[in-house]
Short mmCIF file of C-alpha atoms in Angstrom, two decimals:
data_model
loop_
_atom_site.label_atom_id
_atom_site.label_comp_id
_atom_site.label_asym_id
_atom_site.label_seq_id
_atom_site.Cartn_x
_atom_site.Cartn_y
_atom_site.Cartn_z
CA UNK B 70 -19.78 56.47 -0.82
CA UNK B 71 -23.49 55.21 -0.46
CA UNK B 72 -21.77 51.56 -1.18
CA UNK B 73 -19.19 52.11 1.71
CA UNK B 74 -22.04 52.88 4.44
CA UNK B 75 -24.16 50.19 2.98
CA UNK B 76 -20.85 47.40 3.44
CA UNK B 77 -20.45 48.52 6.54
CA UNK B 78 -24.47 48.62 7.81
CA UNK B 79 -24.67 44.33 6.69
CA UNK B 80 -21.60 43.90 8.41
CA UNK B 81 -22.76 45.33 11.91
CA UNK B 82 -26.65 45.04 11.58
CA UNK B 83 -26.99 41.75 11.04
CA UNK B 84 -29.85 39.09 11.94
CA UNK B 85 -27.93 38.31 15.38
CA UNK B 86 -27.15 41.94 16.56
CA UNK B 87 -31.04 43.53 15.73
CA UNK B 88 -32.44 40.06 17.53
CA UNK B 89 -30.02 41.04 20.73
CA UNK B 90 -31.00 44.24 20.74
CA UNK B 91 -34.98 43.51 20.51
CA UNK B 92 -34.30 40.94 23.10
CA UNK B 93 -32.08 42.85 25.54
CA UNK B 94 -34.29 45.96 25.53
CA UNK B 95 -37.24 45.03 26.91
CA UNK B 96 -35.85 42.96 29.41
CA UNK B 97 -33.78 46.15 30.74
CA UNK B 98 -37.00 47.52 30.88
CA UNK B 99 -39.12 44.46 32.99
CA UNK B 100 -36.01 44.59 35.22
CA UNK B 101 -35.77 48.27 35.87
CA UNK B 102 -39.82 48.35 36.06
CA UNK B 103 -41.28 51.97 36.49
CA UNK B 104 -38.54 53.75 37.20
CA UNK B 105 -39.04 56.31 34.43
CA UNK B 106 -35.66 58.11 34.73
CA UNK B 107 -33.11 55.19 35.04
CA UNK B 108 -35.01 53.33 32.13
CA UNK B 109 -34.51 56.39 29.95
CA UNK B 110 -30.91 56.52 30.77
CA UNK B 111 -30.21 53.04 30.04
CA UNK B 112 -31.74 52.78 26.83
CA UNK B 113 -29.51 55.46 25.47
CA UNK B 114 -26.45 54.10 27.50
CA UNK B 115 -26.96 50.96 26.14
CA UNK B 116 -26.69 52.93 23.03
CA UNK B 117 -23.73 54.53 23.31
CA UNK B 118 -22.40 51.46 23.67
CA UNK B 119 -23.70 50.11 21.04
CA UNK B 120 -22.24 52.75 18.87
CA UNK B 121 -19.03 52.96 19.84
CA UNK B 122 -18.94 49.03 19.38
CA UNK B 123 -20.28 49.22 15.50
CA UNK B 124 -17.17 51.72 15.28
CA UNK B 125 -14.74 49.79 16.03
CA UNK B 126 -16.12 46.38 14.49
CA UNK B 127 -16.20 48.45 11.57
CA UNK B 128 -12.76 49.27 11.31
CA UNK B 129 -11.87 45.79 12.48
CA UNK B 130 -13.93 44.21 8.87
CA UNK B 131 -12.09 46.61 6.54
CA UNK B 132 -8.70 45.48 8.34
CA UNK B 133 -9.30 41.91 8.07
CA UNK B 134 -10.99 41.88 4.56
CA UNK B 135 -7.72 44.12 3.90
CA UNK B 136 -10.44 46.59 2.82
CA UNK B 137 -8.03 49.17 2.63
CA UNK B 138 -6.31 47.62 0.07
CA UNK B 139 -9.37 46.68 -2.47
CA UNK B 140 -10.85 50.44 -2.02
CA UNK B 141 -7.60 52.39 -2.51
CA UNK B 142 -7.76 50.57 -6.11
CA UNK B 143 -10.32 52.64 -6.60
CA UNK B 144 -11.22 56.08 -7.87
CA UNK B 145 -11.90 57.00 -4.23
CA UNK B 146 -10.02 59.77 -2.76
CA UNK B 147 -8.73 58.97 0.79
CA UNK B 148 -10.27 62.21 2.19
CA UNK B 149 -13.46 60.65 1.46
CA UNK B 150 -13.01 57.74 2.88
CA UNK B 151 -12.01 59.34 6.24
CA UNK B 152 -14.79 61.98 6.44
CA UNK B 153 -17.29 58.89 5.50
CA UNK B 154 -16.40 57.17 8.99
CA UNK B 155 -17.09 60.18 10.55
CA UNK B 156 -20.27 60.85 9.31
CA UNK B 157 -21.20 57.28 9.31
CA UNK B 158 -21.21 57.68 13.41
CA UNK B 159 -23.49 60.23 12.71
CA UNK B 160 -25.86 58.07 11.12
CA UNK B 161 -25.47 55.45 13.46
CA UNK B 162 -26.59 57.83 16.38
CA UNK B 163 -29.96 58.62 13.64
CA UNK B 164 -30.66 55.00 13.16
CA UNK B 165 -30.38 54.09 17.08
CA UNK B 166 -32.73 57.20 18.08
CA UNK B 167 -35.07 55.82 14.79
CA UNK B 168 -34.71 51.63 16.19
CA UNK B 169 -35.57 53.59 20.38
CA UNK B 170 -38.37 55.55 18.59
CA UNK B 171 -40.09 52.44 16.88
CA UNK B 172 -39.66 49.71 19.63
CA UNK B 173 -41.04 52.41 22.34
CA UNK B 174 -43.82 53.36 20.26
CA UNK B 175 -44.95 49.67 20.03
CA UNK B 176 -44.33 49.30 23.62
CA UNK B 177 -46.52 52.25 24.43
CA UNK B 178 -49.44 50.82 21.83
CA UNK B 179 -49.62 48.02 23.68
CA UNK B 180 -49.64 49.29 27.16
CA UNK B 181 -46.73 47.44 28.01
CA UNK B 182 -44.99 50.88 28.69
CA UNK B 183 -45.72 54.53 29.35
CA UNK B 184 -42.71 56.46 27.97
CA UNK B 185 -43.04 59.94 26.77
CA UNK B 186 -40.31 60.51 23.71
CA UNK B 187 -41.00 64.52 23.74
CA UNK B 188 -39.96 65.68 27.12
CA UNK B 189 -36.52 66.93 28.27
CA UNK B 190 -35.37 64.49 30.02
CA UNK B 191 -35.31 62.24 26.89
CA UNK B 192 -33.45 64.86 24.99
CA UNK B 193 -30.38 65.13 28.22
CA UNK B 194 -29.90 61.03 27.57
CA UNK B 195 -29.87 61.45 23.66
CA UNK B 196 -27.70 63.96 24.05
CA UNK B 197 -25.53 62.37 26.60
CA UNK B 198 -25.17 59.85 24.04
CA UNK B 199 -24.34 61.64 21.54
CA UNK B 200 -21.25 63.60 23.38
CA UNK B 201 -20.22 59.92 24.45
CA UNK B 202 -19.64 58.67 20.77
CA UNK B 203 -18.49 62.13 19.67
CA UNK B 204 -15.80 62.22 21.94
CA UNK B 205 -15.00 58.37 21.22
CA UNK B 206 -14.68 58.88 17.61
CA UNK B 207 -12.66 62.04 18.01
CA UNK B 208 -10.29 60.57 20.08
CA UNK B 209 -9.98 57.19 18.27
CA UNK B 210 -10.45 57.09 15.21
CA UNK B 211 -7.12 59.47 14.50
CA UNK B 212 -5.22 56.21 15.99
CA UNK B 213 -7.38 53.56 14.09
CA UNK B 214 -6.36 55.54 10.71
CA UNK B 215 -2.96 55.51 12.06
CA UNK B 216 -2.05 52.34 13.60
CA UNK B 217 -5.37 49.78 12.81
CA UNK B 218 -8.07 48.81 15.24
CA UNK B 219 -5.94 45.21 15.62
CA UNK B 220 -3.00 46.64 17.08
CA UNK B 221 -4.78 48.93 19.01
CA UNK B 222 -7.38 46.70 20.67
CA UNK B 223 -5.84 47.27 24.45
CA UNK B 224 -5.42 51.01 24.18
CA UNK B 225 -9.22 51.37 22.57
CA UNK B 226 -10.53 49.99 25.78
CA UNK B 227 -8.64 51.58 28.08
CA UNK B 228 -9.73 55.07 26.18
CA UNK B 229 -13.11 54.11 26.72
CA UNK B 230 -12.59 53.59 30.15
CA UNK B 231 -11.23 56.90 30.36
CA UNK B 232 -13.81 58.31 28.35
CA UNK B 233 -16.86 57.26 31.02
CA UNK B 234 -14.51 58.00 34.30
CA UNK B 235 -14.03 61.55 33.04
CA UNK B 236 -17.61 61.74 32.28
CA UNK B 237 -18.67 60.14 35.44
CA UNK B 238 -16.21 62.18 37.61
CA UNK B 239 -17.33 65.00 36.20
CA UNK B 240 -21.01 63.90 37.20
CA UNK B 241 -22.36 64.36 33.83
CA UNK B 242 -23.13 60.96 32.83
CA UNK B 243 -26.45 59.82 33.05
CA UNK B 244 -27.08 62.18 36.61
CA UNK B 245 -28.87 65.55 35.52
CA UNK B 246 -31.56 64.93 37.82
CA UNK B 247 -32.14 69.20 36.97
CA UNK B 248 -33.69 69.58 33.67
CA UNK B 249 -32.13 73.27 33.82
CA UNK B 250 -28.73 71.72 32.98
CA UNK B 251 -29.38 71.08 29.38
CA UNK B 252 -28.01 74.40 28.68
CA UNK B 253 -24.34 72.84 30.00
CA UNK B 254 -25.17 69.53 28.08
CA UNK B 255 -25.83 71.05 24.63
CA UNK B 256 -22.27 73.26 25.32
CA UNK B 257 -20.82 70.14 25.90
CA UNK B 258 -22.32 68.72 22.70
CA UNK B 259 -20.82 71.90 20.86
CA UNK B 260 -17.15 71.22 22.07
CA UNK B 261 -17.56 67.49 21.04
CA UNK B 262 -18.59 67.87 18.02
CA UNK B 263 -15.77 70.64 17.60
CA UNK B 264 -13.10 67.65 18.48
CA UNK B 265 -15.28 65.26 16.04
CA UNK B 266 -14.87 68.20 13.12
CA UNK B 267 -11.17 68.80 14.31
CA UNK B 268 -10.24 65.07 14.82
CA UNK B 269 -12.04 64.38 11.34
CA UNK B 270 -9.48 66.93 9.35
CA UNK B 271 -6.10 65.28 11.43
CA UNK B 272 -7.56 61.44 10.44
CA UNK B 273 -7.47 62.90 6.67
CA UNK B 274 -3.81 63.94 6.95
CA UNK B 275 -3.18 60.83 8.59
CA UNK B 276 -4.30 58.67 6.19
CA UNK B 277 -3.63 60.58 3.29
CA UNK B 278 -0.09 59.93 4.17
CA UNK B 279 -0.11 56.53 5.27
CA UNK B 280 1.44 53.75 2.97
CA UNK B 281 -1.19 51.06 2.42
CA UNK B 282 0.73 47.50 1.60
#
């Protein structure tokens, strides 16, 4: 399993995508300026999409390195397999809020910005974040397992889409100007990661059954 994340972490963070994102960060910042609120929210929109793209760029590798083929050869039970992309989005989430944590820290040291990582506004755009790639991977993934990233390249984007105008209908995304509704963010959290735990158990049966040629 620990060889499957690590395949899958060279093939996303490599030397191109860490220099983008050191790159593209502070210049979101110098643009927004002092603006504490919207520079918060960007960082973490940024990324969600970020996230959601290392999902499907992951599935993309294994189907064009026909990686299902090479690790059903294995003594790796398919189950597995599934639940590992599942919790690999949960490590992805860690390792962005660890990358934010490090690159704001330095940016703080050297008085180049004054953001404060404990406060709750930081925690409403980590976990509006976190609800964004929950429900992305809950509703995707099942059809990745099913059908391949490839085939479904169209349809993945226009989820997305979906995904944020929901969200931003619903005036949720990146607009709690009331710290008092983290209550309703953190219930929203619960229910995604309900459809992440559900969605993870009808990708197994999925799979399990699928033919691999």
């Amino acid at each position: 399993m620990f060889n499957l994340m690590l395949k899958d972490i060279k093939s996303v963070y490599n030397k191109r995508n860490i220099i983008t994102q050191l790159i593209y960060m502070p210049m979101m910042i110098y643009v927004i300026g002092d603006n504490y609120m919207r520079i918060i929210d960007g960082i973490f929109f940024m990324g969600s999409m970020f996230i959601i793209s290392y999902g499907m760029m992951s599935f993309y590798e294994d189907e064009k390195s026909k990686w299902d083929i090479v690790v059903n050869s294995l003594p790796v039970q398919r189950s597995n397999i599934v639940f590992y992309k599942y919790f690999n989005m949960i490590i992805q989430i860690t390792l962005y809020l660890v990358f934010v944590s490090i690159v704001i820290t330095l940016g703080n040291y050297t008085t180049l910005i004054n953001i404060n990582l404990f406060n709750k506004r930081v925690l409403m755009s980590i976990l509006n974040m976190s609800s964004i790639v929950l429900i992305f991977t809950a509703v995707v993934f099942p059809i990745y397992f099913k059908y391949g990233v490839t085939k479904m390249r169209i349809i993945s984007i226009l989820i997305i889409i979906c995904i944020f105008a929901v969200i931003g209908g619903s005036g949720f995304l990146f607009s709690m100007a009331d710290v008092r509704a983290i209550n309703k963010i953190i219930i929203i959290n619960l229910v995604c990661l309900t459809m992440f735990i559900v969605s993870s158990i009808i990708s197994v049966k999925i799979y399990t059954n699928k033919d691999i040629v």
